Structures are given as C-alpha cells and as structure tokens.
Short mmCIF file of C-alpha atoms in Angstrom, two decimals:
data_model
loop_
_atom_site.label_atom_id
_atom_site.label_comp_id
_atom_site.label_asym_id
_atom_site.label_seq_id
_atom_site.Cartn_x
_atom_site.Cartn_y
_atom_site.Cartn_z
CA UNK Q 1 17.56 112.12 122.05
CA UNK Q 2 18.15 108.76 120.30
CA UNK Q 3 22.02 109.25 120.61
CA UNK Q 4 21.66 110.19 124.43
CA UNK Q 5 19.61 107.16 124.98
CA UNK Q 6 22.24 105.09 123.17
CA UNK Q 7 24.92 106.62 125.50
CA UNK Q 8 23.04 106.00 128.35
CA UNK Q 9 22.82 102.22 127.61
CA UNK Q 10 26.64 101.98 126.88
CA UNK Q 11 27.19 104.02 130.18
CA UNK Q 12 25.18 101.49 132.06
CA UNK Q 13 27.06 98.76 130.38
CA UNK Q 14 30.33 100.14 131.10
CA UNK Q 15 29.61 100.65 134.78
CA UNK Q 16 28.56 97.30 135.18
CA UNK Q 17 31.81 95.84 133.39
CA UNK Q 18 33.87 98.32 135.79
CA UNK Q 19 32.33 97.18 138.86
CA UNK Q 20 32.66 93.53 137.75
CA UNK Q 21 36.44 94.04 137.12
CA UNK Q 22 37.11 95.71 140.53
CA UNK Q 23 36.35 94.37 144.02
CA UNK Q 24 33.14 96.04 145.21
CA UNK Q 25 33.10 97.64 148.76
CA UNK Q 26 29.82 98.55 150.27
CA UNK Q 27 29.27 102.19 151.19
CA UNK Q 28 31.49 103.25 148.53
CA UNK Q 29 30.34 105.91 145.64
CA UNK Q 30 30.07 102.93 142.98
CA UNK Q 31 28.06 105.15 140.46
CA UNK Q 32 30.65 108.18 140.50
CA UNK Q 33 33.44 105.38 140.33
CA UNK Q 34 31.97 103.64 137.32
CA UNK Q 35 30.99 106.69 135.56
CA UNK Q 36 34.32 108.48 135.86
CA UNK Q 37 36.07 105.13 134.54
CA UNK Q 38 33.68 105.28 131.70
CA UNK Q 39 34.61 108.82 130.71
CA UNK Q 40 38.33 107.85 131.01
CA UNK Q 41 37.87 104.79 128.70
CA UNK Q 42 35.96 106.81 126.02
CA UNK Q 43 37.61 110.22 126.01
CA UNK Q 44 40.78 110.16 128.17
CA UNK Q 45 43.65 111.64 126.46
CA UNK Q 46 46.52 109.11 126.43
CA UNK Q 47 49.39 111.77 126.33
CA UNK Q 48 49.89 113.37 129.80
CA UNK Q 49 48.26 111.08 132.08
CA UNK Q 50 49.41 110.61 135.53
CA UNK Q 51 49.26 107.27 137.22
CA UNK Q 52 51.08 106.25 140.47
CA UNK Q 53 50.45 103.50 143.26
CA UNK Q 54 52.31 103.09 146.60
CA UNK Q 55 51.87 99.87 148.45
CA UNK Q 56 52.98 98.78 151.80
CA UNK Q 57 55.58 96.03 151.08
CA UNK Q 58 54.28 93.74 153.88
CA UNK Q 59 50.74 93.98 153.73
CA UNK Q 60 50.49 94.90 149.73
CA UNK Q 61 47.71 97.40 150.78
CA UNK Q 62 47.58 100.74 149.20
CA UNK Q 63 49.23 103.37 151.07
CA UNK Q 64 48.63 106.11 148.22
CA UNK Q 65 47.68 106.37 144.51
CA UNK Q 66 47.07 108.98 142.03
CA UNK Q 67 45.29 109.12 138.85
CA UNK Q 68 44.89 112.25 136.95
CA UNK Q 69 43.33 111.97 133.33
CA UNK Q 70 42.49 114.79 130.89
CA UNK Q 71 39.79 114.16 128.53
CA UNK Q 72 37.94 115.78 125.72
CA UNK Q 73 34.24 114.96 124.90
CA UNK Q 74 31.14 116.42 123.24
CA UNK Q 75 28.71 118.72 124.65
CA UNK Q 76 25.71 116.82 125.79
CA UNK Q 77 27.42 113.71 126.00
CA UNK Q 78 25.37 111.02 128.15
CA UNK Q 79 28.17 110.34 130.55
CA UNK Q 80 28.31 113.95 131.41
CA UNK Q 81 24.70 114.32 131.66
CA UNK Q 82 23.99 111.65 134.13
CA UNK Q 83 27.26 112.54 136.09
CA UNK Q 84 25.50 115.15 138.53
CA UNK Q 85 22.90 112.40 139.34
CA UNK Q 86 25.57 109.84 140.11
CA UNK Q 87 27.33 112.36 142.43
CA UNK Q 88 23.98 113.05 144.27
CA UNK Q 89 23.11 109.41 144.62
CA UNK Q 90 26.57 108.50 146.26
CA UNK Q 91 26.72 111.75 148.31
CA UNK Q 92 25.67 109.89 151.47
CA UNK Q 93 28.93 107.94 151.30
CA UNK Q 94 31.23 111.11 151.37
CA UNK Q 95 32.36 113.21 154.34
CA UNK Q 96 33.11 116.19 152.12
CA UNK Q 97 31.05 117.19 148.95
CA UNK Q 98 31.34 120.15 146.85
CA UNK Q 99 29.71 121.33 143.57
CA UNK Q 100 30.87 124.63 141.94
CA UNK Q 101 29.06 126.05 138.78
CA UNK Q 102 30.86 128.33 136.20
CA UNK Q 103 30.72 132.02 137.03
CA UNK Q 104 31.85 131.24 140.50
CA UNK Q 105 35.00 132.67 141.51
CA UNK Q 106 36.13 130.24 143.95
CA UNK Q 107 39.25 128.26 143.35
CA UNK Q 108 39.89 124.73 144.68
CA UNK Q 109 42.91 122.50 145.67
CA UNK Q 110 42.99 119.08 146.87
CA UNK Q 111 45.54 118.57 149.83
CA UNK Q 112 47.57 115.45 149.34
CA UNK Q 113 49.76 114.16 152.28
CA UNK Q 114 52.66 112.01 151.55
CA UNK Q 115 52.71 108.26 152.74
CA UNK Q 116 55.34 109.24 155.36
CA UNK Q 117 53.21 111.90 156.77
CA UNK Q 118 56.00 114.50 156.40
CA UNK Q 119 54.63 116.77 153.78
CA UNK Q 120 51.61 117.98 152.37
CA UNK Q 121 51.13 119.53 149.06
CA UNK Q 122 47.96 121.10 147.55
CA UNK Q 123 47.00 120.19 144.16
CA UNK Q 124 45.05 122.89 142.24
CA UNK Q 125 42.04 121.61 140.28
CA UNK Q 126 39.64 124.49 139.67
CA UNK Q 127 41.74 127.09 138.49
CA UNK Q 128 39.27 129.40 136.41
CA UNK Q 129 35.74 130.52 136.98
CA UNK Q 130 34.66 129.26 133.71
CA UNK Q 131 35.18 125.77 135.10
CA UNK Q 132 32.42 123.27 136.66
CA UNK Q 133 33.45 121.16 139.32
CA UNK Q 134 32.10 118.04 141.14
CA UNK Q 135 34.32 116.90 144.19
CA UNK Q 136 33.66 114.16 147.05
CA UNK Q 137 36.09 112.74 149.57
CA UNK Q 138 35.17 109.43 151.04
CA UNK Q 139 36.69 107.19 153.63
CA UNK Q 140 38.92 104.50 152.19
CA UNK Q 141 37.22 101.02 152.90
CA UNK Q 142 40.53 99.35 153.66
CA UNK Q 143 42.39 101.75 155.89
CA UNK Q 144 40.66 104.44 158.01
CA UNK Q 145 43.87 106.67 157.89
CA UNK Q 146 43.32 107.20 154.15
CA UNK Q 147 40.71 108.93 152.19
CA UNK Q 148 39.67 108.69 148.63
CA UNK Q 149 38.95 111.66 146.59
CA UNK Q 150 36.83 111.66 143.12
CA UNK Q 151 36.58 114.90 141.33
CA UNK Q 152 36.04 116.01 137.81
CA UNK Q 153 36.39 119.59 136.43
CA UNK Q 154 35.51 120.65 132.89
CA UNK Q 155 34.61 123.70 130.70
CA UNK Q 156 33.35 124.41 127.37
CA UNK Q 157 36.08 125.27 124.50
CA UNK Q 158 34.98 125.88 121.13
CA UNK Q 159 32.65 123.00 120.41
CA UNK Q 160 34.30 120.48 122.87
CA UNK Q 161 34.02 120.03 126.53
CA UNK Q 162 37.52 119.80 127.92
CA UNK Q 163 38.30 118.52 131.55
CA UNK Q 164 40.24 116.66 133.85
CA UNK Q 165 39.67 113.61 136.18
CA UNK Q 166 41.17 113.20 139.69
CA UNK Q 167 40.96 109.73 141.62
CA UNK Q 168 43.32 110.33 144.65
CA UNK Q 169 44.07 108.16 147.69
CA UNK Q 170 46.39 109.52 150.35
CA UNK Q 171 46.52 110.17 154.19
CA UNK Q 172 43.62 111.91 155.64
CA UNK Q 173 44.73 115.70 155.89
CA UNK Q 174 43.01 116.10 159.17
CA UNK Q 175 45.21 113.41 160.58
CA UNK Q 176 48.36 115.16 159.18
CA UNK Q 177 47.28 118.57 160.47
CA UNK Q 178 46.70 117.21 163.98
CA UNK Q 179 50.18 115.40 163.81
CA UNK Q 180 51.75 118.76 162.68
CA UNK Q 181 49.86 120.64 165.40
CA UNK Q 182 51.36 118.13 168.04
CA UNK Q 183 54.84 118.20 166.64
CA UNK Q 184 54.79 121.91 167.16
CA UNK Q 185 54.35 121.11 170.83
CA UNK Q 186 56.83 118.32 171.14
CA UNK Q 187 60.33 118.97 172.63
CA UNK Q 188 62.86 115.98 172.14
CA UNK Q 189 66.32 115.30 173.41
CA UNK Q 190 68.54 113.15 171.29
CA UNK Q 191 71.46 112.18 173.52
CA UNK Q 192 74.68 110.14 173.04
CA UNK Q 193 76.91 108.87 175.72
CA UNK Q 194 80.90 108.57 175.36
CA UNK Q 195 81.98 105.09 174.92
CA UNK Q 196 84.29 105.61 178.10
CA UNK Q 197 81.73 106.05 180.56
CA UNK Q 198 79.18 104.07 182.09
CA UNK Q 199 75.65 106.19 182.41
CA UNK Q 200 72.90 104.00 182.61
CA UNK Q 201 70.05 105.95 183.10
CA UNK Q 202 69.10 109.81 183.13
CA UNK Q 203 66.41 111.58 185.18
CA UNK Q 204 64.57 114.19 183.51
CA UNK Q 205 63.42 117.19 185.82
CA UNK Q 206 61.02 119.88 184.33
CA UNK Q 207 59.77 123.24 185.87
CA UNK Q 208 58.08 126.57 184.70
CA UNK Q 209 61.30 128.69 185.97
CA UNK Q 210 64.72 128.23 187.05
CA UNK Q 211 64.01 128.85 190.63
CA UNK Q 212 61.26 126.25 190.59
CA UNK Q 213 63.72 123.88 189.01
CA UNK Q 214 66.16 124.44 191.70
CA UNK Q 215 63.56 123.63 194.30
CA UNK Q 216 62.67 120.22 192.83
CA UNK Q 217 63.98 117.35 194.90
CA UNK Q 218 66.11 114.46 193.72
CA UNK Q 219 63.10 112.08 193.66
CA UNK Q 220 60.56 114.39 191.75
CA UNK Q 221 61.65 113.48 188.24
CA UNK Q 222 59.11 113.18 185.47
CA UNK Q 223 61.00 110.55 183.50
CA UNK Q 224 63.76 108.06 183.66
CA UNK Q 225 65.34 107.36 180.47
CA UNK Q 226 67.45 104.51 179.83
CA UNK Q 227 70.83 104.45 177.92
CA UNK Q 228 70.61 101.80 175.10
CA UNK Q 229 73.75 101.27 172.92
CA UNK Q 230 75.23 104.43 174.14
CA UNK Q 231 72.16 106.42 173.08
CA UNK Q 232 69.17 107.85 174.90
CA UNK Q 233 65.90 109.74 173.80
CA UNK Q 234 63.32 111.69 175.51
CA UNK Q 235 60.31 113.65 174.24
CA UNK Q 236 57.37 115.43 175.83
CA UNK Q 237 54.47 117.84 174.67
CA UNK Q 238 54.78 121.38 175.79
CA UNK Q 239 52.34 124.50 175.46
CA UNK Q 240 55.17 126.89 176.57
CA UNK Q 241 58.99 127.01 177.13
CA UNK Q 242 60.11 125.36 180.46
CA UNK Q 243 63.51 124.74 181.81
CA UNK Q 244 64.51 121.14 182.53
CA UNK Q 245 67.55 119.11 184.10
CA UNK Q 246 69.17 115.98 182.93
CA UNK Q 247 70.87 114.14 185.84
CA UNK Q 248 72.82 110.72 185.51
CA UNK Q 249 72.14 107.55 187.57
CA UNK Q 250 75.26 105.41 187.51
CA UNK Q 251 74.96 101.43 187.04
CA UNK Q 252 75.27 100.95 191.04
CA UNK Q 253 72.15 103.28 191.44
CA UNK Q 254 73.96 106.55 192.73
CA UNK Q 255 72.52 109.76 191.54
CA UNK Q 256 75.17 111.84 189.87
CA UNK Q 257 75.95 115.14 192.15
CA UNK Q 258 76.14 117.07 188.81
CA UNK Q 259 73.63 117.87 186.08
CA UNK Q 260 72.79 119.57 182.98
CA UNK Q 261 70.28 122.43 182.62
CA UNK Q 262 68.55 122.99 179.46
CA UNK Q 263 65.69 125.15 178.08
CA UNK Q 264 62.90 122.84 177.09
CA UNK Q 265 61.37 124.51 173.93
CA UNK Q 266 58.11 123.27 172.05
CA UNK Q 267 58.81 122.22 168.55
CA UNK Q 268 62.58 121.73 169.21
CA UNK Q 269 65.06 119.02 169.41
CA UNK Q 270 68.09 119.38 171.32
CA UNK Q 271 71.16 117.22 170.51
CA UNK Q 272 73.74 116.34 173.14
CA UNK Q 273 76.80 114.24 173.59
CA UNK Q 274 77.93 113.41 177.20
CA UNK Q 275 81.47 112.83 178.19
CA UNK Q 276 83.24 112.21 181.51
CA UNK Q 277 82.74 115.67 183.44
CA UNK Q 278 81.48 117.57 180.44
CA UNK Q 279 79.42 117.69 177.64
CA UNK Q 280 78.87 118.83 173.68
CA UNK Q 281 76.01 121.34 173.70
CA UNK Q 282 73.91 121.88 170.75
CA UNK Q 283 75.31 125.42 169.73
CA UNK Q 284 72.88 126.03 166.87
CA UNK Q 285 69.89 125.12 169.51
CA UNK Q 286 71.43 127.53 171.97
CA UNK Q 287 71.59 130.30 169.52
CA UNK Q 288 68.22 129.87 168.28
CA UNK Q 289 66.21 129.38 171.33
CA UNK Q 290 68.60 128.66 174.26
CA UNK Q 291 70.85 130.51 176.29
CA UNK Q 292 72.47 132.62 173.52
CA UNK Q 293 69.04 133.72 172.07
CA UNK Q 294 68.28 136.13 174.69
CA UNK Q 295 65.10 134.25 175.55
CA UNK Q 296 66.43 131.58 177.92
CA UNK Q 297 64.69 130.87 181.20
CA UNK Q 298 67.90 129.60 182.68
CA UNK Q 299 69.09 131.83 185.72
CA UNK Q 300 66.65 134.60 184.80
CA UNK Q 301 63.30 134.87 183.04
CA UNK Q 302 64.57 138.29 181.47
CA UNK Q 303 67.51 139.78 180.01
CA UNK Q 304 68.45 143.20 180.96
CA UNK Q 305 71.50 145.27 180.08
CA UNK Q 306 73.80 145.73 182.94
CA UNK Q 307 73.71 148.91 184.70
CA UNK Q 308 77.21 150.70 184.93
CA UNK Q 309 76.89 151.49 188.51
CA UNK Q 310 76.13 147.94 189.51
CA UNK Q 311 77.97 146.04 186.83
CA UNK Q 312 80.17 143.25 188.19
CA UNK Q 313 83.13 142.06 186.39
CA UNK Q 314 83.32 138.43 185.33
CA UNK Q 315 86.04 136.17 185.87
CA UNK Q 316 89.08 136.99 183.76
CA UNK Q 317 92.74 135.75 183.69
CA UNK Q 318 92.74 132.20 185.63
CA UNK Q 319 89.23 131.34 184.54
CA UNK Q 320 88.36 133.23 181.37
CA UNK Q 321 90.94 132.55 179.12
CA UNK Q 322 93.65 130.33 180.26
CA UNK Q 323 93.52 128.31 183.29
CA UNK Q 324 96.93 129.33 184.52
CA UNK Q 325 99.91 130.97 182.93
CA UNK Q 326 101.90 128.81 185.11
CA UNK Q 327 100.67 125.23 184.91
CA UNK Q 328 98.63 123.38 182.22
CA UNK Q 329 97.00 120.18 183.04
CA UNK Q 330 96.38 117.25 180.43
CA UNK Q 331 94.17 117.73 177.56
CA UNK Q 332 91.42 115.69 179.02
CA UNK Q 333 91.33 117.49 182.31
CA UNK Q 334 91.72 120.75 180.46
CA UNK Q 335 88.42 119.70 178.56
CA UNK Q 336 86.54 119.18 181.92
CA UNK Q 337 87.88 122.27 183.40
CA UNK Q 338 86.71 124.21 180.43
CA UNK Q 339 83.26 122.95 180.74
CA UNK Q 340 83.11 123.81 184.47
CA UNK Q 341 84.50 127.11 183.81
CA UNK Q 342 81.77 127.96 181.02
CA UNK Q 343 79.18 127.02 183.79
CA UNK Q 344 80.54 129.44 186.17
CA UNK Q 345 80.77 132.09 183.63
CA UNK Q 346 77.04 131.45 182.75
CA UNK Q 347 76.23 131.89 186.37
CA UNK Q 348 78.29 135.06 186.72
CA UNK Q 349 76.41 136.67 183.76
CA UNK Q 350 73.13 135.50 185.34
CA UNK Q 351 73.94 137.34 188.62
CA UNK Q 352 74.96 140.39 186.53
CA UNK Q 353 71.69 140.38 184.53
CA UNK Q 354 69.54 140.13 188.22
CA UNK Q 355 71.55 142.96 189.60
CA UNK Q 356 70.88 145.11 186.36
CA UNK Q 357 67.17 144.16 186.61
CA UNK Q 358 67.25 146.49 189.81
CA UNK Q 359 67.94 149.56 187.96
CA UNK Q 360 64.37 150.76 187.44
CA UNK Q 361 63.76 150.48 191.05
CA UNK Q 362 66.70 152.52 191.89
CA UNK Q 363 65.58 155.30 189.44
CA UNK Q 364 62.60 155.35 191.46
CA UNK Q 365 64.48 155.40 195.01
CA UNK Q 366 62.42 152.55 196.22
CA UNK Q 367 63.13 148.62 196.76
CA UNK Q 368 59.42 147.66 196.89
CA UNK Q 369 58.81 144.56 194.92
CA UNK Q 370 62.64 143.66 194.76
CA UNK Q 371 62.93 140.86 197.28
CA UNK Q 372 62.31 138.14 194.45
CA UNK Q 373 65.61 139.61 192.62
CA UNK Q 374 67.57 139.37 196.01
CA UNK Q 375 66.30 135.98 196.69
CA UNK Q 376 67.42 135.11 192.86
CA UNK Q 377 70.85 136.54 193.63
CA UNK Q 378 71.26 134.66 196.88
CA UNK Q 379 70.17 131.29 195.28
CA UNK Q 380 72.55 131.93 192.08
CA UNK Q 381 75.42 132.74 194.39
CA UNK Q 382 74.89 129.58 196.35
CA UNK Q 383 74.80 127.64 193.12
CA UNK Q 384 78.03 129.52 192.11
CA UNK Q 385 79.93 128.46 195.28
CA UNK Q 386 78.99 124.98 194.54
CA UNK Q 387 80.33 125.15 190.99
CA UNK Q 388 83.41 127.01 192.18
CA UNK Q 389 84.13 124.23 194.75
CA UNK Q 390 83.82 121.62 191.92
CA UNK Q 391 86.11 123.54 189.62
CA UNK Q 392 88.76 123.73 192.56
CA UNK Q 393 88.27 120.00 193.57
CA UNK Q 394 88.96 118.96 189.85
CA UNK Q 395 91.79 121.11 189.75
CA UNK Q 396 93.38 120.02 192.76
CA UNK Q 397 92.79 116.18 191.83
CA UNK Q 398 95.08 116.41 188.72
CA UNK Q 399 98.66 114.94 188.99
CA UNK Q 400 101.80 117.08 188.51
CA UNK Q 401 105.37 116.80 189.08
CA UNK Q 402 106.72 118.16 192.51
CA UNK Q 403 108.81 120.50 190.75
CA UNK Q 404 105.61 122.15 189.37
CA UNK Q 405 103.92 122.40 192.73
CA UNK Q 406 104.71 125.90 193.24
CA UNK Q 407 103.26 126.74 189.95
CA UNK Q 408 99.99 124.97 190.58
CA UNK Q 409 99.68 126.90 193.82
CA UNK Q 410 100.24 130.26 191.93
CA UNK Q 411 97.53 129.33 189.59
CA UNK Q 412 95.10 128.17 192.57
CA UNK Q 413 95.90 131.44 194.31
CA UNK Q 414 95.27 133.49 191.02
CA UNK Q 415 91.80 131.70 190.91
CA UNK Q 416 90.78 132.50 194.60
CA UNK Q 417 91.60 136.11 194.03
CA UNK Q 418 89.29 136.09 190.96
CA UNK Q 419 86.70 134.54 193.09
CA UNK Q 420 87.02 137.21 195.89
CA UNK Q 421 87.25 139.82 193.60
CA UNK Q 422 83.80 138.84 192.09
CA UNK Q 423 82.22 138.88 195.72
CA UNK Q 424 83.63 141.96 196.63
CA UNK Q 425 82.14 143.63 193.68
CA UNK Q 426 78.90 142.32 194.66
CA UNK Q 427 79.30 143.65 198.17
CA UNK Q 428 80.22 147.22 196.49
CA UNK Q 429 76.86 146.68 194.64
CA UNK Q 430 74.92 146.67 197.82
CA UNK Q 431 76.81 149.63 199.03
CA UNK Q 432 75.82 151.49 195.79
CA UNK Q 433 71.96 150.21 196.35
CA UNK Q 434 72.13 151.84 199.97
CA UNK Q 435 73.67 155.04 198.71
CA UNK Q 436 70.94 155.40 195.99
CA UNK Q 437 67.79 154.22 198.17
CA UNK Q 438 68.90 154.85 201.60
CA UNK Q 439 67.68 151.55 202.95
CA UNK Q 440 68.06 147.74 202.37
CA UNK Q 441 65.19 145.39 202.62
CA UNK Q 442 65.25 142.36 205.00
CA UNK Q 443 65.84 140.17 202.03
CA UNK Q 444 68.62 142.39 200.60
CA UNK Q 445 70.29 142.42 203.87
CA UNK Q 446 70.35 138.58 204.19
CA UNK Q 447 71.78 138.20 200.73
CA UNK Q 448 74.55 140.96 201.47
CA UNK Q 449 75.17 138.76 204.55
CA UNK Q 450 75.56 135.63 202.75
CA UNK Q 451 78.01 137.25 200.27
CA UNK Q 452 80.11 138.63 203.00
CA UNK Q 453 80.19 135.12 204.53
CA UNK Q 454 81.47 133.80 201.08
CA UNK Q 455 84.10 136.39 201.01
CA UNK Q 456 85.35 135.15 204.36
CA UNK Q 457 85.37 131.73 203.54
CA UNK Q 458 87.36 132.43 200.37
CA UNK Q 459 89.79 134.65 202.15
CA UNK Q 460 90.28 131.96 204.67
CA UNK Q 461 90.89 129.10 202.10
CA UNK Q 462 93.26 131.41 199.96
CA UNK Q 463 95.32 132.22 202.99
CA UNK Q 464 95.76 128.32 203.74
CA UNK Q 465 97.11 127.77 200.56
CA UNK Q 466 99.75 130.82 200.56
#
C-alpha cells in the first residue's frame, strides 16, 4: 500500500510537470494525456518506438502525428491503477469511447487517414482476447478536421505487464468517408485543346437518355466551361450514368455546329484532346464504361445482338477501310475524315442494334409497344444524314489537282453507293417486318417513309455527280 501511495504521488507530480511543459487546451483529456506520458517516461521501451509529425509549412500547425510506444510495467503499478479513473474523468471530452476487458474476442483497429485525404489505413491495436484496452477519440483543439486518439492496450505476461500506448492525430475518418462517398459520384472531364484552334468555351449538356439529349435546346446547357491555357475541366455529381454533350463556343460567340457525345459515368474521369474537326477519345474509358463496354447509353439504352433477318451491312469500302482507292487527301484532312467516318459507323451500329431489338416482337407476331423503337430509328437516321452531309462537305472542300478530279468523283460516287445501299437495306428490313407480322404501325410507316425520302435524295445527288 505504501508503494502505491508513493507511486500516486509520483504520478501526480509527473502529470503536473507534463501539463506545465505543454500548452493546456480546455475541453481536452488532460488526465489521460498526463498519465500516458508518465507511463512512457517511466516504463517506455526506447527500442521500437514510432514518432512522426507532419506540419503545414505555411501555418506550422500539425496536420498529422503518430506516437507509438511499447512499455513493460509491474502488476499493480500505480499509473495503471489510476488509468481507468483518468479515462472515465475525461470521457466527456471524447466523441468515441471504448473499454474492452480481457476475455472479450473483439479486435480493434484505429483508422488513420493520410494528410492529403487520399488513403486510409487501419492500425490494429487490440489483436488478442487476453488484452485490456482503453480508447478515446477527441476533437483536435486547433483544427476541426483532425481528431486526436489516445489508447492503451496491455496484457499480463509472466510477472510483467506488457503493453503499447497510441497517441495519434489524423484527419477525421468521417470526413474521409464522406469525401470517398462523394468521389464515387463525381464525373470529371479533363480536356486539352490543340494549339492551332481557338476554342474559348464549351457548353455542357446532360440528359437521362440519348433521345432526351437530342431534344435538348442549344441554350439548355448545364455549364459553360472556359478554356484556360489550352485546358478545360468540368465535374458534376451524378447518382447514375447519364449522357452528355460538349459543344464549343468560338471567340466570336458562335456555337459550333458539331459536338462530342459522351457517357457521363459517376466516379470516372474522361480525358480528351480536341483538334480541328476531330478529337482524341479516351480509349481506356470507352472500353471500361463507354461505347465499347456494352453499357453505353449513347444511341441506345440496350445492346442486342443483331437478328440475321434484319441485319443491315455497315459501310464498307469507301468509308470503312480506306476513303478511296482512287484519291487520298492530305494527312490532316484524312484524320478529320477518319473521325467523321467513326461517328458514321457508330450511328450505323446503333441503328442495327435498334432493329435487332424488334426481334422479340416479331417472334410474337406483334408490334405492340414498338413505336419507341421506330421513333429511335427515325431519329438516328436523321442524325446519320447530318453526319453524312458533313462528311461529304469536308470531302468536297479539299483541294486536288485537276488531273485527279475524275478520281475524286469516282470516290464520291462510291460513297454515295454505300450510303444508298445502307438505306435500301433498311427498307428491305421493313418489308421483312411486314412479311412477319402482316401490318406496320403508324410510327413504322412514318419511319419507312422517311427512309424512302433519303433513298430518293441520295439517288438524286449521286445522279448529279455522275
């Protein structure tokens, strides 16, 4: 008893000294801090200690600190005897408090968040059921984004008490978890602009579906993003995948007639570089969550294998591989034509997939509920017609030597034939639908009528150049 009283006096003196050496903050667990420092000073093992501090270089305030000290003490040591009382006295200053007795199988770890909030690790402190643990987490008195953890774990081994003290300051895990949860919902665009073009702003449009996106007006943008030092960035929080569009505004305020459509996916970042008339897409993104992933919302909300009866050939020869076996433009124009060709082929694939989605209805010999598919086919063909006109316009705008004019016309004629064949194949598809079901709905007839108009239009244009 006498030994315990002496140790209590030492403990009180040591606590007073520790508090005198360190700045005192109100509403902090001063009893626990003093006693843990006393145990470290009296019984801490010098070997194997961990001590680190990170401070803000501008404010000199602590951003994180970690002190882990192993100790060996005697059973019934005064500092350990009064430790539970100190924790209970200071419990009102904590927002998380825990005491686990030996025999309890619960294990415990301290989550430690890095100062840049990019990573969190769990520091195991109670690993065995033979250990006793006292733990408290408190608000940091200097920085509300930090929390201070004070914990001690020990067990009896032979004739000694062996344990570890943890005094850790780090970012609050609840803030980190909230940040992580938010980051899972953030979609970002990180863009660059070619040095040779003068794009100054980009309008951003967002919709739930591709059909809704195509119905959005020019002025119905959700953001207008400036280009600064040939770079632009945009981010938004999304609860689900959506479709979006980037449309350039030139320095004179004119809205570009072309645009870029993307899948906007939460938790993802799209990297893009815009050139004059074409852009470098993010191939990794497109493979994982975009057009090549099978989950894209662009053109169609579902991917269906094409039905052999209704399958329409995509554009080969003049558009698919080489632009022409007779005439080849400059590398710059070739790159632009290649980008427009890719857009055309994507449109063709979307039309094919929409036709293929009709197969279950044909199997049931009914077109009930198919109007939305025919509306989609009509809309996609209108878009395809616009892209084909842009392609031909660029093709015709390139210079060539008079001696190659005949070759240019041959190439153009070849393209018109491919376009015509595609529309003719679609018209055959409607004949197959009528053959299977015996009737066409009003929307189906309207779509077929529009396709026939396109056939007439391209037939007339091809006749004019021949």
